[in-house]
Tab-separated table of C-alpha atoms in Angstrom:
chain	number	residue	atom	x	y	z
A	1	MET	CA	-2.028	-6.600	-8.535
A	2	GLU	CA	-1.980	-9.641	-6.321
A	3	ARG	CA	0.189	-10.006	-3.257
A	4	GLY	CA	2.630	-12.848	-2.881
A	5	ARG	CA	4.925	-14.607	-5.273
A	6	MET	CA	5.149	-13.262	-8.787
A	7	HIS	CA	5.508	-15.694	-11.664
A	8	PHE	CA	7.091	-15.208	-15.057
A	9	ARG	CA	4.384	-15.085	-17.700
A	10	GLU	CA	5.583	-15.588	-21.227
A	11	LEU	CA	4.488	-12.672	-23.340
A	12	ARG	CA	5.275	-14.546	-26.520
A	13	THR	CA	3.992	-13.526	-29.881
A	14	GLU	CA	4.552	-15.616	-32.990
A	15	GLU	CA	7.690	-13.651	-33.820
A	16	LYS	CA	9.029	-13.086	-30.299
A	17	GLU	CA	11.046	-15.570	-28.334
A	18	MET	CA	12.349	-13.085	-25.748
A	19	THR	CA	10.897	-10.933	-22.977
A	20	THR	CA	12.727	-7.910	-21.586
A	21	ILE	CA	12.541	-7.178	-17.854
A	22	ALA	CA	13.497	-3.702	-16.592
A	23	ILE	CA	14.697	-2.881	-13.080
A	24	PRO	CA	15.226	0.706	-11.840
A	25	ILE	CA	18.772	1.393	-10.587
A	26	ARG	CA	20.250	4.188	-8.475
A	27	ASP	CA	23.833	4.305	-7.213
A	28	GLY	CA	24.452	0.898	-8.781
A	29	ARG	CA	21.680	-0.951	-6.919
A	30	PHE	CA	17.917	-1.486	-7.019
A	31	CYS	CA	16.015	1.800	-6.638
A	32	GLU	CA	12.894	1.156	-4.569
A	33	HIS	CA	11.101	4.249	-5.858
A	34	PHE	CA	10.767	3.898	-9.598
A	35	GLY	CA	10.846	7.646	-10.328
A	36	GLY	CA	14.214	7.992	-8.599
A	37	ALA	CA	16.021	5.708	-11.062
A	38	GLU	CA	19.117	7.062	-12.742
A	39	ALA	CA	19.535	3.937	-14.893
A	40	PHE	CA	17.735	0.728	-15.763
A	41	ALA	CA	19.064	-2.812	-15.870
A	42	LEU	CA	17.445	-4.533	-18.845
A	43	TYR	CA	17.378	-8.324	-18.912
A	44	SER	CA	16.546	-10.183	-22.116
A	45	ILE	CA	14.923	-13.486	-21.155
A	46	GLU	CA	14.813	-16.425	-23.541
A	47	HIS	CA	11.356	-17.992	-23.300
A	48	GLY	CA	12.282	-21.623	-23.833
A	49	THR	CA	14.861	-21.809	-21.060
A	50	LYS	CA	13.670	-18.879	-18.908
A	51	SER	CA	17.288	-17.799	-18.744
A	52	VAL	CA	18.972	-14.422	-19.071
A	53	ASP	CA	20.331	-14.058	-22.592
A	54	GLU	CA	21.645	-10.519	-22.104
A	55	ARG	CA	21.912	-7.924	-19.329
A	56	ARG	CA	22.558	-4.288	-20.177
A	57	MET	CA	22.475	-0.993	-18.314
A	58	MET	CA	20.863	2.016	-19.940
A	59	SER	CA	20.476	5.615	-18.842
A	60	PRO	CA	16.959	6.962	-19.373
A	61	PRO	CA	16.009	10.398	-20.642
A	62	GLU	CA	15.262	13.025	-18.010
A	63	HIS	CA	12.327	11.974	-15.833
A	64	GLY	CA	9.020	13.651	-16.540
A	65	ARG	CA	5.393	12.561	-16.567
A	66	GLY	CA	5.005	9.687	-19.040
A	67	VAL	CA	8.635	9.756	-20.220
A	68	PHE	CA	9.852	6.510	-18.647
A	69	PRO	CA	6.973	4.341	-19.959
A	70	VAL	CA	7.434	5.545	-23.538
A	71	TRP	CA	11.218	5.203	-23.396
A	72	LEU	CA	11.123	1.760	-21.741
A	73	ARG	CA	8.684	0.505	-24.371
A	74	GLN	CA	10.983	1.859	-27.100
A	75	VAL	CA	13.916	-0.126	-25.669
A	76	GLY	CA	11.745	-3.261	-25.539
A	77	ALA	CA	10.736	-3.574	-21.869
A	78	GLU	CA	7.666	-5.733	-21.295
A	79	VAL	CA	7.934	-6.260	-17.519
A	80	ILE	CA	9.035	-3.848	-14.770
A	81	LEU	CA	10.062	-4.994	-11.302
A	82	ALA	CA	9.515	-2.011	-8.992
A	83	GLY	CA	9.283	-1.169	-5.326
A	84	GLY	CA	7.048	1.874	-5.366
A	85	MET	CA	5.317	3.624	-8.234
A	86	GLY	CA	2.340	5.938	-8.359
A	87	PRO	CA	-0.975	4.611	-9.681
A	88	ARG	CA	-0.914	7.058	-12.598
A	89	ALA	CA	2.439	5.655	-13.752
A	90	VAL	CA	1.110	2.098	-13.405
A	91	GLY	CA	-1.771	3.056	-15.695
A	92	ILE	CA	0.533	4.622	-18.276
A	93	PHE	CA	2.670	1.476	-18.337
A	94	ALA	CA	-0.468	-0.614	-18.836
A	95	GLN	CA	-1.440	1.595	-21.786
A	96	HIS	CA	1.951	0.769	-23.317
A	97	GLY	CA	1.505	-2.960	-22.750
A	98	ILE	CA	4.081	-3.202	-19.965
A	99	GLN	CA	3.370	-5.445	-16.962
A	100	VAL	CA	4.318	-3.827	-13.625
A	101	VAL	CA	5.244	-5.935	-10.588
A	102	LEU	CA	4.952	-3.660	-7.538
A	103	GLY	CA	6.086	-3.863	-3.949
A	104	VAL	CA	9.336	-5.649	-4.676
A	105	GLN	CA	11.868	-5.225	-1.878
A	106	GLY	CA	15.415	-4.082	-2.588
A	107	GLY	CA	18.176	-6.434	-3.379
A	108	ASP	CA	20.528	-7.592	-6.052
A	109	PRO	CA	18.857	-7.045	-9.461
A	110	ASP	CA	20.292	-10.301	-10.851
A	111	LEU	CA	18.815	-12.235	-7.915
A	112	MET	CA	15.481	-10.414	-8.304
A	113	VAL	CA	15.232	-11.540	-11.937
A	114	GLU	CA	16.243	-15.076	-10.991
A	115	ARG	CA	13.506	-15.196	-8.336
A	116	TYR	CA	10.931	-13.704	-10.696
A	117	LEU	CA	11.702	-16.341	-13.316
A	118	ALA	CA	11.498	-19.087	-10.686
A	119	GLY	CA	8.176	-17.751	-9.337
A	120	THR	CA	9.633	-17.014	-5.903
A	121	LEU	CA	9.875	-13.202	-6.031
A	122	GLU	CA	7.876	-11.684	-3.170
A	123	ALA	CA	5.896	-8.549	-4.015
A	124	THR	CA	3.112	-6.696	-2.213
A	125	GLY	CA	1.418	-5.358	-5.335
A	126	GLU	CA	0.972	-1.971	-3.627
A	127	ALA	CA	1.363	1.296	-5.534
A	128	CYS	CA	2.473	4.585	-3.946
A	129	HIS	CA	-0.393	6.869	-2.980
A	130	ASP	CA	-1.098	10.393	-1.802
A	131	HIS	CA	1.699	12.416	-3.281
A	132	GLY	CA	2.127	14.675	-6.241
A	133	PHE	CA	4.398	14.194	-9.175
A	134	HIS	CA	7.649	13.574	-7.290
A	135	ASP	CA	7.549	16.925	-5.604
A	136	CYS	CA	7.104	15.923	-1.977
A	137	GLY	CA	10.862	15.832	-1.391
A	138	TYR	CA	10.883	12.447	0.323
A	139	HIS	CA	11.829	10.024	-2.393
A	140	GLU	CA	14.905	8.489	-0.859
A	141	PRO	CA	15.604	5.052	-2.351
A	142	SER	CA	17.068	3.688	0.869
A	143	ALA	CA	14.195	4.563	3.202
A	144	GLY	CA	12.640	1.123	2.959
A	145	ASP	CA	9.009	1.299	1.926
A	146	GLY	CA	9.453	2.136	-1.732
A	147	CYS	CA	8.078	5.634	-1.217
A	148	GLY	CA	10.933	7.000	0.820
A	149	GLY	CA	9.335	6.146	4.147
A	150	HIS	CA	7.023	9.155	4.157
A	151	HIS	CA	3.668	7.412	3.998
A	152	THR	CA	1.928	6.939	7.306
A	153	ASP	CA	-1.145	5.345	5.717
A	154	GLN	CA	0.574	2.121	4.694
């Protein structure tokens, strides 16, 4: 993943005129650590105008290894805007044909989508490293670095 500004890439097929962008949500706002999401904001983007056609909130099934990628693909997600996510999860999303934009800083989800569509969304492209499957106890969405602030190697 490259650092810098992320640009909307149309994932159009002959039949598809829409792309769905998913953003992890916790306590009603962007959740910087993907695995800590209690809901997802799903934005349906119309390709021709690059505008939001529909925004909906959905509660995912209980989090477990590989559950979110399968579920998000089933609900139509093709792009994920995330703060932190482990490299294994990034790989699983790739296997399901879902583009992951990593290192996004917190903010208003609507504004994040607007910036992504305009090509002005800043993202580091960095995945989380050096922890097990969400068992380190430090995944606080407000800690700032997308991995709960517990990584000293970043």
